Every structure is written in structure tokens, then in C-alpha cells.
Short mmCIF file of C-alpha atoms and ligand atoms in Angstrom, two decimals:
data_model
loop_
_atom_site.label_atom_id
_atom_site.label_comp_id
_atom_site.label_asym_id
_atom_site.label_seq_id
_atom_site.Cartn_x
_atom_site.Cartn_y
_atom_site.Cartn_z
CA MET C 1 144.75 275.40 156.84
CA GLY C 2 141.72 275.26 154.81
CA TYR C 3 140.45 272.34 152.83
CA THR C 4 141.96 271.85 149.11
CA PRO C 5 141.23 269.04 146.97
CA GLU C 6 145.05 268.81 146.89
CA LYS C 7 145.10 267.79 150.47
CA ASP C 8 142.10 265.70 150.14
CA MET C 9 143.47 263.58 147.66
CA ARG C 10 146.93 263.25 149.20
CA SER C 11 144.93 262.09 152.10
CA MET C 12 143.24 259.67 150.39
CA ILE C 13 146.45 258.12 148.97
CA ALA C 14 148.09 257.65 152.01
CA ASN C 15 144.99 256.51 153.48
CA TYR C 16 144.74 253.73 150.93
CA ILE C 17 148.42 252.90 150.82
CA ARG C 18 148.18 252.58 154.93
CA GLU C 19 144.96 250.34 154.59
CA GLN C 20 147.03 247.80 152.15
CA ILE C 21 149.70 247.09 154.25
CA GLU C 22 147.43 246.33 157.12
CA ILE C 23 146.17 243.86 154.62
CA TYR C 24 149.09 242.16 152.98
CA GLY C 25 151.52 243.30 155.26
CA ASP C 26 155.25 242.13 154.03
CA GLU C 27 153.29 241.22 150.79
CA LEU C 28 152.57 244.39 149.41
CA ALA C 29 154.44 245.23 146.60
CA MET C 30 155.50 248.34 147.38
CA ASP C 31 158.10 249.73 149.88
CA LYS C 32 156.87 251.50 152.89
CA ALA C 33 159.26 253.89 152.63
CA TYR C 34 157.49 255.63 149.46
CA LEU C 35 154.26 256.69 152.25
CA PRO C 36 153.92 260.18 151.35
CA THR C 37 156.01 262.30 154.56
CA TYR C 38 154.84 265.54 155.25
CA GLY C 39 156.41 268.28 157.23
CA LYS C 40 154.72 269.31 160.29
CA GLU C 41 153.65 272.72 158.73
CA GLU C 42 151.90 271.06 155.98
CA SER C 43 150.70 267.74 157.59
CA PRO C 44 147.32 267.28 156.51
CA GLU C 45 146.18 263.85 157.30
CA ILE C 46 145.62 261.58 160.12
CA ALA C 47 145.25 258.25 160.25
CA TRP C 48 141.31 257.11 160.48
CA GLN C 49 142.35 255.31 164.28
CA ASP C 50 143.26 258.34 165.27
CA SER C 51 139.87 260.49 164.95
CA VAL C 52 138.93 261.79 168.03
CA THR C 53 135.14 262.55 166.73
CA LEU C 54 132.68 260.49 164.32
CA GLN C 55 132.56 263.29 161.50
CA GLU C 56 136.07 263.20 161.55
CA LEU C 57 136.40 259.13 161.34
CA GLU C 58 133.73 259.15 158.77
CA GLU C 59 135.91 262.19 156.36
CA LEU C 60 138.79 259.52 156.26
CA THR C 61 137.14 256.37 155.85
CA HIS C 62 134.48 256.83 153.30
CA THR C 63 136.49 256.35 150.27
CA CYS C 64 137.61 253.08 151.42
CA ARG C 65 138.34 250.26 149.47
CA LYS C 66 138.87 247.40 151.65
CA CYS C 67 137.22 245.35 149.90
CA ALA C 68 135.03 244.30 146.66
CA LEU C 69 132.05 246.28 147.96
CA SER C 70 133.33 249.67 147.08
CA SER C 71 133.11 249.18 143.43
CA THR C 72 129.60 247.92 143.69
CA ARG C 73 128.33 250.37 146.19
CA LYS C 74 126.46 254.01 145.54
CA ASN C 75 127.11 254.98 148.66
CA PHE C 76 129.21 254.69 152.23
CA VAL C 77 126.98 254.06 154.96
CA PHE C 78 128.92 255.44 157.78
CA GLY C 79 126.15 256.04 160.84
CA ALA C 80 123.87 258.54 162.12
CA GLY C 81 122.33 259.12 164.73
CA ASN C 82 122.90 261.01 167.89
CA PRO C 83 127.13 261.00 168.48
CA ASP C 84 126.31 261.18 172.14
CA ALA C 85 124.33 258.26 172.27
CA ASP C 86 123.56 255.76 175.49
CA ILE C 87 122.32 253.28 173.09
CA VAL C 88 123.87 252.10 170.05
CA LEU C 89 122.23 249.81 167.39
CA ILE C 90 123.92 247.87 165.00
CA GLY C 91 122.10 246.14 161.78
CA GLU C 92 123.67 244.02 159.34
CA ALA C 93 124.59 246.14 156.12
CA PRO C 94 122.85 249.01 154.21
CA GLY C 95 119.98 247.31 152.21
CA ALA C 96 119.23 249.37 148.67
CA THR C 97 117.76 252.49 149.46
CA GLU C 98 120.13 252.57 151.92
CA ASP C 99 123.28 252.73 149.56
CA GLN C 100 120.98 254.80 147.24
CA ILE C 101 120.70 257.74 150.17
CA GLY C 102 123.47 257.17 152.05
CA ARG C 103 121.81 256.66 155.66
CA PRO C 104 121.25 253.67 157.36
CA PHE C 105 118.02 252.27 158.09
CA VAL C 106 115.34 254.99 155.64
CA GLY C 107 113.90 251.43 153.93
CA GLU C 108 110.81 250.22 154.66
CA ALA C 109 112.44 247.99 158.10
CA GLY C 110 114.07 251.43 158.99
CA GLN C 111 110.39 253.02 159.39
CA LEU C 112 109.80 249.99 161.72
CA LEU C 113 112.54 250.41 163.47
CA ASP C 114 111.38 253.91 164.31
CA LYS C 115 108.13 252.73 165.46
CA ILE C 116 109.84 249.82 167.82
CA LEU C 117 112.06 253.31 169.04
CA ALA C 118 109.12 254.84 169.71
CA ALA C 119 106.94 251.94 171.77
CA ILE C 120 109.57 252.20 173.83
CA GLN C 121 109.81 256.04 174.15
CA LEU C 122 113.11 256.57 172.36
CA LYS C 123 113.26 258.65 169.14
CA ARG C 124 115.79 258.25 166.37
CA GLU C 125 118.00 261.53 167.25
CA GLN C 126 118.19 260.15 170.82
CA VAL C 127 120.09 256.98 169.29
CA TYR C 128 123.10 255.88 167.36
CA ILE C 129 122.38 253.59 164.70
CA CYS C 130 124.97 251.88 161.82
CA ASN C 131 126.07 248.27 160.17
CA ILE C 132 128.48 245.80 160.92
CA LEU C 133 129.26 246.40 157.09
CA LYS C 134 129.84 250.32 155.77
CA CYS C 135 128.60 249.29 151.89
CA ARG C 136 125.94 246.92 150.46
CA PRO C 137 126.55 243.66 149.60
CA PRO C 138 125.14 243.02 145.78
CA ASN C 139 121.75 242.01 146.01
CA ASN C 140 121.48 241.91 150.10
CA ARG C 141 123.91 238.66 150.30
CA ASP C 142 124.92 238.34 153.47
CA PRO C 143 128.20 239.34 154.62
CA LEU C 144 131.60 237.54 153.32
CA PRO C 145 133.91 236.83 156.41
CA GLN C 146 136.24 238.83 155.04
CA GLU C 147 134.25 241.80 154.13
CA VAL C 148 133.65 241.56 158.29
CA THR C 149 137.05 241.20 159.10
CA LEU C 150 138.08 244.67 157.03
CA CYS C 151 135.01 246.65 158.07
CA THR C 152 134.54 246.14 161.77
CA PRO C 153 137.62 248.18 162.73
CA TYR C 154 135.46 251.26 161.40
CA LEU C 155 132.64 249.87 163.65
CA PHE C 156 134.59 249.43 166.88
CA LYS C 157 136.36 252.62 166.75
CA GLN C 158 132.89 254.54 165.97
CA ILE C 159 131.36 252.36 169.31
CA ALA C 160 134.67 253.34 171.56
CA LEU C 161 134.24 257.37 170.39
CA ILE C 162 130.45 257.15 170.96
CA LYS C 163 131.45 254.64 174.35
CA PRO C 164 127.80 254.15 174.61
CA PRO C 165 126.61 252.01 177.66
CA PHE C 166 123.99 249.84 175.65
CA ILE C 167 124.47 248.00 172.32
CA LEU C 168 121.28 246.61 170.84
CA CYS C 169 122.09 244.03 167.71
CA LEU C 170 119.29 244.13 165.11
CA GLY C 171 119.37 240.82 163.63
CA ARG C 172 121.87 237.17 163.74
CA HIS C 173 125.25 238.96 161.59
CA ALA C 174 125.38 241.92 163.84
CA ALA C 175 125.00 239.55 167.32
CA GLN C 176 127.25 236.54 165.75
CA THR C 177 129.80 239.28 165.09
CA LEU C 178 130.48 241.06 168.24
CA LEU C 179 130.18 238.23 170.63
CA ASP C 180 132.03 236.25 168.01
CA THR C 181 130.11 232.98 168.11
CA THR C 182 128.04 231.07 165.56
CA GLN C 183 124.76 230.49 168.51
CA SER C 184 121.69 231.33 167.00
CA LEU C 185 119.28 234.49 167.21
CA SER C 186 117.00 233.34 169.37
CA ALA C 187 119.41 231.57 172.11
CA LEU C 188 121.69 234.85 172.25
CA ARG C 189 118.41 237.20 172.68
CA GLY C 190 116.45 238.08 175.90
CA ARG C 191 119.58 238.08 177.84
CA VAL C 192 122.49 241.12 178.06
CA HIS C 193 126.08 240.01 177.11
CA ASP C 194 129.13 241.81 178.50
CA TRP C 195 130.57 243.03 175.21
CA ARG C 196 133.91 245.46 176.06
CA GLY C 197 132.37 246.58 179.20
CA HIS C 198 129.16 247.57 176.83
CA ARG C 199 126.12 246.04 178.57
CA LEU C 200 124.96 244.53 174.61
CA LEU C 201 121.32 242.71 173.46
CA VAL C 202 120.45 241.08 170.71
CA THR C 203 117.10 241.10 168.92
CA TYR C 204 115.52 240.59 165.30
CA HIS C 205 115.95 242.74 162.43
CA PRO C 206 113.65 245.02 161.42
CA ALA C 207 113.22 243.42 158.14
CA ALA C 208 113.00 240.00 159.11
CA LEU C 209 109.77 241.47 161.11
CA LEU C 210 108.63 243.03 157.99
CA ARG C 211 108.70 239.03 156.61
CA TYR C 212 108.17 236.56 159.89
CA THR C 213 105.39 238.53 162.26
CA GLN C 214 105.54 235.73 164.93
CA PHE C 215 108.94 237.37 165.71
CA LYS C 216 106.96 240.70 166.63
CA ARG C 217 106.38 239.25 170.31
CA ASP C 218 110.15 238.53 171.36
CA THR C 219 111.37 241.53 170.01
CA TRP C 220 108.85 243.52 172.03
CA GLU C 221 110.10 241.39 175.28
CA ASP C 222 113.96 242.40 174.27
CA VAL C 223 113.32 246.33 173.70
CA GLN C 224 111.73 246.52 177.02
CA LEU C 225 113.97 244.50 178.47
CA LEU C 226 116.25 247.58 177.00
CA ARG C 227 114.37 250.05 178.26
CA ARG C 228 114.13 248.46 181.72
CA LEU C 229 117.80 248.40 182.07
CA TYR C 230 118.33 251.89 180.45
CA ASP C 231 115.57 253.65 183.12
CA GLU C 232 117.68 251.78 185.87
CA PHE C 233 120.79 253.58 184.18
CA LEU C 234 119.21 256.78 184.21
CA GLN C 235 118.45 256.22 187.60
CA ASN C 236 121.60 255.47 188.76
CA GLN C 237 123.09 258.54 186.79
CA LEU C 238 120.38 260.78 189.03
CA SER C 239 121.81 259.29 192.68
S1 LIG U 1 132.62 247.12 153.65
FE1 LIG U 1 134.25 248.05 154.72
S2 LIG U 1 135.64 247.44 154.28
FE2 LIG U 1 134.50 246.89 152.68
S3 LIG U 1 134.67 248.97 151.34
FE3 LIG U 1 132.79 248.71 152.47
S4 LIG U 1 133.54 250.35 154.18
FE4 LIG U 1 135.76 249.18 153.14
#
């Protein structure tokens, strides 16, 4: 069955209702029996949790209105890069340029990230880049705990679909969220963590490096460590 605006609208409504039930449970003033049901042939939508590709996941989540950031965003910023990447980079949230364009790390910090990747012989197209939040917090304020709780299931599904051996957290928010800790970035960087079977490393966010150049040396060491581990991984794949 091809795309029709009606089908897209029904899918959006069904997803919205399911998401509200997830958030509010029995407090939702709506009986679950009112959820749309479809005949087998015309069943046009699946829950985002059942997506089998990143593209499908993006199509099923880009209209998300689970938190208030949906009303201030210009664009939902899903993520970009190689869907089979060995390395996933995770930042905090879209900034102004990312919100404007709808892609992650496209502003000044993104240009610096490209240079950091080039320093360890990686191109942006080889990795996958995304954020903890898919929508921009106003004035680039820190993500609120509830926003993180509501949005991270999308990130976890992205990682589950990509299955990267390596994850690099860019900045404190990404690291603390995934590792579920309040430890400082300086305590978390420089070593390898295990996150659900993925090897997770932590370094500074490129936007922080633009302001605090003294962190560049540590960042260089962190990405060199990532490169070494990745080279070992590639060697093991060959042998
Ligand atoms: S930040 Fe995440 S949870 Fe909030 S509206 Fe955007 S996609 Fe949905």
C-alpha cells in the first residue's frame, strides 16, 4: 500500500495516543478501547518500538510531542550517518543551527567534530551521530530530567538497530545519562565503560572545546584511545 496523507495522519494519531498512555498510564482520560484498530490489509502503522530500520524509526517518531520541546523546535533532529556504523557519537541536544537544518552537529561545533574525526582517520559518513534529545531546548539550556526520560527510548532504539561495538559520548550530559551517574566528565573520560555490551568512551563536547581550549589535549588522548581500540577490533575481525 502506498503513502497517503490519511494513512500518515492515522499513524500519527495512533502513535500519539500510545505515547500518552505510556506517559500517563491509567491517569489518561481516555479508554484504551478507543485506540484505533485496523483490518489486516489496511493496518498501516506499527509502533516505533517495532521499527526494523533507522528510517522507519525516524518516520514513526519525527512528529513526537511527548514533551514541551515539540512546541518550540523548528525541526526534529533524529541523527545522521552510517546506519551500520561501528562507532556511534552521542551529543547532548540540537543547537540553533541543528534545529534550523534538522541535522546533528552542523554548526561550528560540528565543524570541529569533523576535524577531530579526521585526526583519527575517520569521516563523518563512517560513523553515526545523534543526541540525547531530538529537539532543541530553548536558549540551549540543559535538558530537563523529564525530557531525557521521555526522549532516551528513541536513542536506545537507534543504538539497538545500529549495534555499534563502540559509543563515544560527547560531553557530560550524554555520558551521565547513558552511564546513569553523576560523576564528573573528568572522572568518566580516559577509560572504557561497558554499556549494555557496547564499549563506551567519554570525551568533551566540541562546543565546550570551542570555549575551553585547555580540554583539547584530553580530547586528543580520548579519541586516540578510541582509535587504538577500534584498530584492535578491526584486526580481530580479520583474524
Ligand atoms: S525532545 Fe524527544 S521526547 Fe521531547 S518532543 Fe522532542 S523527540 Fe519527543
